[in-house]
Short mmCIF file of C-alpha atoms and ligand atoms in Angstrom, two decimals:
data_model
loop_
_atom_site.label_atom_id
_atom_site.label_comp_id
_atom_site.label_asym_id
_atom_site.label_seq_id
_atom_site.Cartn_x
_atom_site.Cartn_y
_atom_site.Cartn_z
CA MET A 22 -255.33 -26.88 -93.46
CA LYS A 23 -257.79 -28.36 -90.96
CA LEU A 24 -259.67 -31.35 -92.39
CA ALA A 25 -262.81 -33.20 -91.37
CA ASP A 26 -264.53 -36.55 -91.98
CA LEU A 27 -268.20 -36.15 -91.10
CA HIS A 28 -269.46 -39.71 -91.64
CA LEU A 29 -268.16 -42.33 -89.21
CA HIS A 30 -269.68 -45.40 -87.54
CA THR A 31 -268.72 -47.18 -84.31
CA ILE A 32 -269.58 -50.34 -82.37
CA PHE A 33 -272.76 -48.52 -81.29
CA SER A 34 -274.20 -49.33 -84.74
CA ASP A 35 -272.56 -51.46 -87.44
CA GLY A 36 -268.99 -50.20 -87.24
CA THR A 37 -266.13 -51.95 -85.42
CA TYR A 38 -264.24 -49.03 -83.84
CA THR A 39 -264.61 -48.43 -80.12
CA PRO A 40 -264.67 -44.73 -79.17
CA GLN A 41 -260.96 -44.86 -78.22
CA GLU A 42 -259.99 -46.58 -81.48
CA LEU A 43 -262.01 -44.05 -83.48
CA ILE A 44 -260.19 -41.12 -81.92
CA GLU A 45 -256.77 -42.80 -82.29
CA GLU A 46 -257.45 -43.52 -85.97
CA ALA A 47 -258.75 -39.97 -86.57
CA LYS A 48 -255.51 -38.56 -85.14
CA ARG A 49 -253.38 -41.01 -87.08
CA VAL A 50 -254.85 -39.95 -90.44
CA GLY A 51 -254.61 -36.24 -89.61
CA LEU A 52 -258.24 -35.31 -89.03
CA SER A 53 -258.96 -32.22 -86.92
CA CYS A 54 -262.68 -32.86 -86.78
CA ILE A 55 -264.92 -35.92 -87.06
CA ALA A 56 -268.64 -36.58 -86.77
CA ILE A 57 -270.07 -39.75 -85.30
CA VAL A 58 -273.25 -40.70 -87.17
CA ASP A 59 -274.29 -44.16 -86.05
CA HIS A 60 -277.46 -45.68 -87.54
CA ASP A 61 -280.59 -44.76 -85.56
CA THR A 62 -278.78 -44.32 -82.25
CA VAL A 63 -277.11 -41.65 -80.14
CA SER A 64 -275.60 -44.09 -77.61
CA GLY A 65 -272.05 -43.68 -78.91
CA ILE A 66 -271.94 -39.89 -78.82
CA GLU A 67 -271.05 -39.36 -75.17
CA PRO A 68 -268.41 -42.14 -75.11
CA VAL A 69 -266.75 -40.68 -78.24
CA LEU A 70 -266.81 -37.14 -76.81
CA GLU A 71 -265.26 -38.55 -73.63
CA ALA A 72 -262.54 -40.41 -75.58
CA ALA A 73 -261.74 -37.22 -77.52
CA ARG A 74 -261.29 -35.08 -74.41
CA SER A 75 -257.81 -33.51 -74.47
CA GLU A 76 -256.87 -35.50 -77.61
CA GLY A 77 -257.10 -32.52 -79.95
CA VAL A 78 -259.81 -33.98 -82.19
CA GLU A 79 -263.12 -32.13 -82.40
CA VAL A 80 -266.19 -34.38 -82.40
CA LEU A 81 -269.55 -33.31 -83.80
CA PRO A 82 -272.55 -35.19 -82.41
CA GLY A 83 -274.67 -36.75 -85.13
CA ILE A 84 -276.89 -39.57 -86.28
CA GLU A 85 -277.72 -41.37 -89.54
CA MET A 86 -281.43 -42.11 -89.66
CA THR A 87 -282.99 -44.69 -91.95
CA VAL A 88 -286.28 -43.76 -93.55
CA GLU A 89 -288.57 -45.43 -96.01
CA TYR A 90 -289.87 -43.65 -99.08
CA ASP A 91 -291.69 -45.16 -102.00
CA GLY A 92 -290.19 -48.62 -101.39
CA LEU A 93 -286.68 -47.22 -101.01
CA GLU A 94 -284.37 -47.16 -97.99
CA ILE A 95 -282.93 -43.65 -97.62
CA HIS A 96 -280.43 -42.29 -95.09
CA ILE A 97 -280.66 -38.86 -93.50
CA LEU A 98 -277.83 -37.44 -91.42
CA GLY A 99 -278.50 -35.15 -88.47
CA TYR A 100 -275.68 -32.95 -87.16
CA PHE A 101 -275.60 -31.15 -83.80
CA ILE A 102 -278.67 -32.93 -82.47
CA ASP A 103 -279.46 -32.59 -78.77
CA TYR A 104 -278.67 -36.24 -78.09
CA LYS A 105 -279.96 -36.02 -74.53
CA ASN A 106 -283.48 -35.09 -75.60
CA LYS A 107 -285.99 -37.50 -73.98
CA ASP A 108 -288.42 -37.59 -76.93
CA LEU A 109 -285.58 -38.38 -79.33
CA ILE A 110 -284.26 -41.18 -77.10
CA GLU A 111 -287.75 -42.66 -76.76
CA LYS A 112 -288.25 -42.64 -80.53
CA LEU A 113 -284.84 -44.26 -81.10
CA CYS A 114 -285.74 -46.96 -78.59
CA ASP A 115 -288.76 -47.79 -80.77
CA LEU A 116 -286.58 -47.92 -83.88
CA LYS A 117 -284.12 -50.25 -82.13
CA LYS A 118 -286.93 -52.73 -81.37
CA ASN A 119 -288.12 -52.40 -84.95
CA ARG A 120 -284.65 -53.32 -86.21
CA ILE A 121 -284.59 -56.43 -83.98
CA GLU A 122 -287.95 -57.58 -85.38
CA ARG A 123 -286.62 -56.98 -88.88
CA ILE A 124 -283.70 -59.35 -88.21
CA TYR A 125 -286.14 -62.18 -87.46
CA LYS A 126 -287.92 -61.45 -90.76
CA ILE A 127 -284.61 -61.51 -92.64
CA VAL A 128 -283.72 -64.82 -90.96
CA ASP A 129 -287.11 -66.25 -92.06
CA LYS A 130 -286.53 -65.16 -95.64
CA LEU A 131 -283.06 -66.69 -95.62
CA LYS A 132 -284.58 -69.91 -94.31
CA ASP A 133 -287.03 -69.92 -97.25
CA MET A 134 -283.94 -69.79 -99.47
CA GLY A 135 -282.44 -72.78 -97.66
CA ILE A 136 -279.95 -70.72 -95.65
CA ARG A 137 -279.91 -71.63 -91.97
CA LEU A 138 -278.76 -68.74 -89.82
CA GLU A 139 -279.79 -68.22 -86.21
CA ALA A 140 -280.89 -64.71 -85.23
CA GLU A 141 -278.75 -65.13 -82.10
CA ALA A 142 -275.62 -65.43 -84.25
CA ILE A 143 -276.42 -61.97 -85.65
CA PHE A 144 -277.19 -60.44 -82.25
CA ASP A 145 -273.91 -61.86 -80.88
CA ILE A 146 -272.01 -59.88 -83.51
CA ALA A 147 -274.05 -56.69 -83.09
CA LYS A 148 -273.72 -56.74 -79.28
CA GLN A 149 -274.83 -53.29 -78.05
CA GLY A 150 -275.02 -51.85 -81.57
CA THR A 151 -278.23 -51.07 -83.46
CA VAL A 152 -278.54 -54.26 -85.45
CA GLY A 153 -278.59 -54.19 -89.24
CA ARG A 154 -277.71 -55.93 -92.46
CA LEU A 155 -273.95 -55.52 -92.08
CA HIS A 156 -274.22 -57.68 -88.94
CA VAL A 157 -276.27 -60.22 -90.90
CA ALA A 158 -273.58 -60.27 -93.59
CA ARG A 159 -270.82 -60.75 -91.00
CA ALA A 160 -272.76 -63.57 -89.32
CA MET A 161 -273.13 -65.26 -92.71
CA VAL A 162 -269.38 -65.03 -93.30
CA LYS A 163 -268.65 -66.36 -89.81
CA GLY A 164 -271.09 -69.25 -90.35
CA GLY A 165 -269.38 -70.17 -93.63
CA LEU A 166 -272.56 -69.43 -95.61
CA VAL A 167 -270.83 -66.90 -97.89
CA ASN A 168 -267.21 -66.01 -98.57
CA SER A 169 -267.56 -62.26 -98.05
CA THR A 170 -269.97 -59.59 -96.85
CA SER A 171 -270.21 -58.40 -100.48
CA GLU A 172 -271.44 -61.84 -101.48
CA ALA A 173 -274.07 -61.70 -98.71
CA PHE A 174 -275.33 -58.34 -100.03
CA GLY A 175 -275.00 -59.34 -103.67
CA LYS A 176 -276.94 -62.61 -103.39
CA TYR A 177 -279.19 -62.30 -100.37
CA ILE A 178 -279.69 -59.09 -98.43
CA GLY A 179 -278.80 -56.23 -100.78
CA ASP A 180 -281.61 -53.89 -101.87
CA LYS A 181 -284.06 -55.82 -104.07
CA CYS A 182 -282.45 -59.18 -103.19
CA PRO A 183 -284.70 -62.08 -102.10
CA ALA A 184 -283.97 -61.85 -98.35
CA TYR A 185 -284.14 -58.06 -98.21
CA VAL A 186 -286.63 -56.62 -95.74
CA LEU A 187 -287.49 -52.91 -95.81
CA GLY A 188 -289.75 -52.28 -92.82
CA PHE A 189 -288.40 -48.97 -91.50
CA LYS A 190 -290.94 -46.94 -89.62
CA LEU A 191 -290.06 -43.33 -90.32
CA SER A 192 -290.89 -41.27 -93.38
CA PRO A 193 -288.36 -38.67 -94.60
CA TYR A 194 -290.63 -35.90 -93.34
CA GLU A 195 -290.81 -37.45 -89.84
CA ALA A 196 -287.03 -37.97 -89.60
CA ILE A 197 -286.28 -34.45 -90.83
CA LYS A 198 -288.77 -33.03 -88.32
CA LEU A 199 -287.35 -35.17 -85.50
CA ILE A 200 -283.81 -33.94 -86.25
CA LYS A 201 -284.89 -30.30 -86.46
CA ASP A 202 -287.01 -30.55 -83.31
CA VAL A 203 -283.84 -31.41 -81.36
CA GLY A 204 -281.83 -28.59 -82.92
CA GLY A 205 -280.11 -30.72 -85.55
CA ILE A 206 -279.26 -30.00 -89.19
CA PRO A 207 -280.74 -32.64 -91.54
CA VAL A 208 -278.50 -33.59 -94.46
CA LEU A 209 -279.29 -36.04 -97.25
CA ALA A 210 -276.70 -38.86 -97.00
CA HIS A 211 -274.81 -40.24 -100.03
CA PRO A 212 -277.30 -38.93 -102.64
CA TYR A 213 -275.93 -41.28 -105.34
CA SER A 214 -277.74 -44.15 -103.58
CA LEU A 215 -281.07 -42.44 -104.26
CA SER A 216 -280.99 -43.76 -107.83
CA ARG A 217 -283.67 -41.18 -108.65
CA ASN A 218 -282.21 -37.67 -108.73
CA GLU A 219 -285.63 -36.06 -108.98
CA LEU A 220 -286.19 -37.07 -105.34
CA ILE A 221 -283.68 -34.48 -104.14
CA PRO A 222 -286.05 -31.50 -104.68
CA LYS A 223 -288.74 -33.52 -102.87
CA PHE A 224 -286.49 -33.86 -99.82
CA ILE A 225 -285.64 -30.17 -99.94
CA GLU A 226 -289.39 -29.55 -99.77
CA TYR A 227 -289.46 -31.77 -96.66
CA GLY A 228 -286.79 -29.60 -95.02
CA ILE A 229 -283.38 -31.07 -95.84
CA MET A 230 -280.74 -28.38 -95.17
CA GLY A 231 -277.70 -30.01 -96.69
CA LEU A 232 -276.30 -32.55 -99.16
CA GLU A 233 -273.51 -35.03 -98.52
CA VAL A 234 -271.62 -34.00 -101.63
CA TYR A 235 -268.25 -35.63 -100.85
CA TYR A 236 -268.49 -39.40 -100.53
CA PRO A 237 -266.28 -42.30 -101.69
CA GLU A 238 -268.70 -43.43 -104.43
CA HIS A 239 -269.20 -39.91 -105.82
CA THR A 240 -267.34 -39.29 -109.07
CA ARG A 241 -266.09 -35.81 -109.95
CA THR A 242 -269.11 -35.42 -112.27
CA LYS A 243 -271.52 -36.35 -109.48
CA ILE A 244 -269.77 -34.03 -107.04
CA ASN A 245 -270.12 -31.16 -109.50
CA SER A 246 -273.79 -31.86 -110.09
CA TYR A 247 -274.49 -32.01 -106.32
CA LEU A 248 -272.50 -28.80 -105.79
CA ALA A 249 -274.66 -27.13 -108.44
CA LEU A 250 -277.82 -28.40 -106.73
CA ALA A 251 -276.57 -27.19 -103.34
CA LYS A 252 -275.95 -23.77 -104.84
CA LYS A 253 -279.32 -23.67 -106.57
CA TYR A 254 -281.25 -24.56 -103.42
CA ASN A 255 -278.94 -22.81 -100.95
CA LEU A 256 -277.99 -26.05 -99.18
CA LEU A 257 -275.07 -26.81 -96.89
CA VAL A 258 -272.35 -29.09 -98.23
CA THR A 259 -270.93 -31.97 -96.17
CA GLY A 260 -268.86 -35.09 -96.79
CA GLY A 261 -267.33 -38.13 -95.20
CA SER A 262 -265.95 -41.61 -95.70
CA ASP A 263 -268.76 -43.71 -94.14
CA CYS A 264 -266.04 -45.80 -92.53
CA HIS A 265 -267.27 -48.87 -90.61
CA GLY A 266 -263.81 -50.01 -89.45
CA SER A 267 -262.94 -53.62 -90.26
CA ALA A 268 -266.59 -54.42 -91.12
CA LYS A 269 -265.82 -52.71 -94.47
CA PRO A 270 -262.04 -52.78 -94.59
CA GLU A 271 -261.87 -51.17 -98.03
CA VAL A 272 -263.42 -47.93 -96.73
CA LYS A 273 -260.78 -46.17 -94.64
CA ILE A 274 -261.35 -43.38 -92.14
CA GLY A 275 -260.30 -40.09 -93.74
CA SER A 276 -260.58 -41.50 -97.27
CA VAL A 277 -262.84 -38.48 -97.73
CA LYS A 278 -261.54 -35.32 -96.09
CA ILE A 279 -263.37 -32.03 -96.37
CA PRO A 280 -262.06 -28.54 -95.58
CA TYR A 281 -262.93 -27.25 -92.13
CA ARG A 282 -264.67 -24.19 -93.60
CA LEU A 283 -267.59 -26.51 -94.47
CA VAL A 284 -267.83 -27.37 -90.76
CA GLU A 285 -267.84 -23.65 -89.98
CA LYS A 286 -270.77 -23.18 -92.37
CA LEU A 287 -272.65 -25.95 -90.56
CA LYS A 288 -271.98 -24.22 -87.25
CA GLU A 289 -273.17 -20.86 -88.60
CA ALA A 290 -276.41 -22.52 -89.76
CA LYS A 291 -276.79 -24.13 -86.33
CA ASP A 292 -276.32 -20.76 -84.61
CA LYS A 293 -279.07 -19.22 -86.74
CA PHE A 294 -281.53 -21.95 -85.70
P1 LIG B 10 -279.59 -51.56 -92.70
O1 LIG B 10 -279.58 -50.27 -91.94
O2 LIG B 10 -279.76 -52.75 -91.81
O3 LIG B 10 -280.54 -51.59 -93.88
O4 LIG B 10 -278.15 -51.73 -93.31
C1 LIG B 10 -277.60 -50.70 -94.08
C2 LIG B 10 -276.11 -50.81 -93.93
O5 LIG B 10 -275.67 -51.98 -94.60
C3 LIG B 10 -275.35 -49.67 -94.58
O6 LIG B 10 -275.20 -48.61 -93.70
C4 LIG B 10 -274.04 -50.32 -94.83
O7 LIG B 10 -273.29 -50.35 -93.64
C5 LIG B 10 -274.40 -51.74 -95.17
N1 LIG B 10 -274.53 -52.00 -96.62
C6 LIG B 10 -275.56 -51.71 -97.44
N2 LIG B 10 -275.34 -52.16 -98.69
C7 LIG B 10 -274.11 -52.75 -98.66
C8 LIG B 10 -273.30 -53.42 -99.62
N3 LIG B 10 -273.71 -53.60 -100.87
N4 LIG B 10 -272.10 -53.88 -99.21
C9 LIG B 10 -271.68 -53.75 -97.94
N5 LIG B 10 -272.40 -53.12 -96.99
C10 LIG B 10 -273.59 -52.63 -97.34
FE1 LIG B 11 -273.85 -48.94 -91.92
FE1 LIG B 12 -275.78 -44.61 -95.12
ZN1 LIG B 13 -273.24 -44.48 -92.84
#
């Protein structure tokens, strides 16, 4: 049976796999199809498509967009976006700058807590990638300020922690519209992280077309409840590992594998657009 992992990150956001490594790893674990969904960027799509050429792994172009809603950080996936669209690229350029400014704010908050970390140390790790908290956590480990990235999230930069900065520009409605405007299918990422289940119908109202039902943190009970919701609201079903390479070594590529018929359903929805 053909299997897919539709949630993968690369060096173009906060993952550590280069396009070539991503394709090699996908083949090694027996995936027929993968989706690249880097945070707020499409820069990695073409290089991954190029690396996959004649390697026998199908690559779906995608993105994972961060939005802010009611004080919460929420992630929305977009599959089959036209990643060459000028308006999209311009918007993403804005978001990239916004993320850089956010790093300086995080650094200031850490300083208030007596933690000295230079913003440059974070940018050095992120390199060309859209910079985010996983880079902050890695810089803290490298600087000997914490023993692990989990400790960095647990004590300092995790949601609701003292050095956490929200500050994302897009609302769910705007991100969903942006994805749809460039022919993409918006899917609510890892719904367990929403903490408030009643938000799901709200996002459906905003135009979400799918739910990321299969995800490492989703228990069988959660999966069943999301499947029931998907059925009730006629939503597409997706899934993936959210692998970030060695930045999160415990989350392996292909640790969530979904049947290819779910990819076919996505494609049918795309064709009806
Ligand atoms: P950001 O987009 O900068 O807010 O960072 C979000 C990213 O941080 C997620 O995509 C994960 O890669 C990572 N992340 C969030 N929470 C944790 C956590 N508790 N442990 C490890 N990584 C996390
Ligand atoms: Fe990430
Ligand atoms: Fe996410
Ligand atoms: Zn992700």
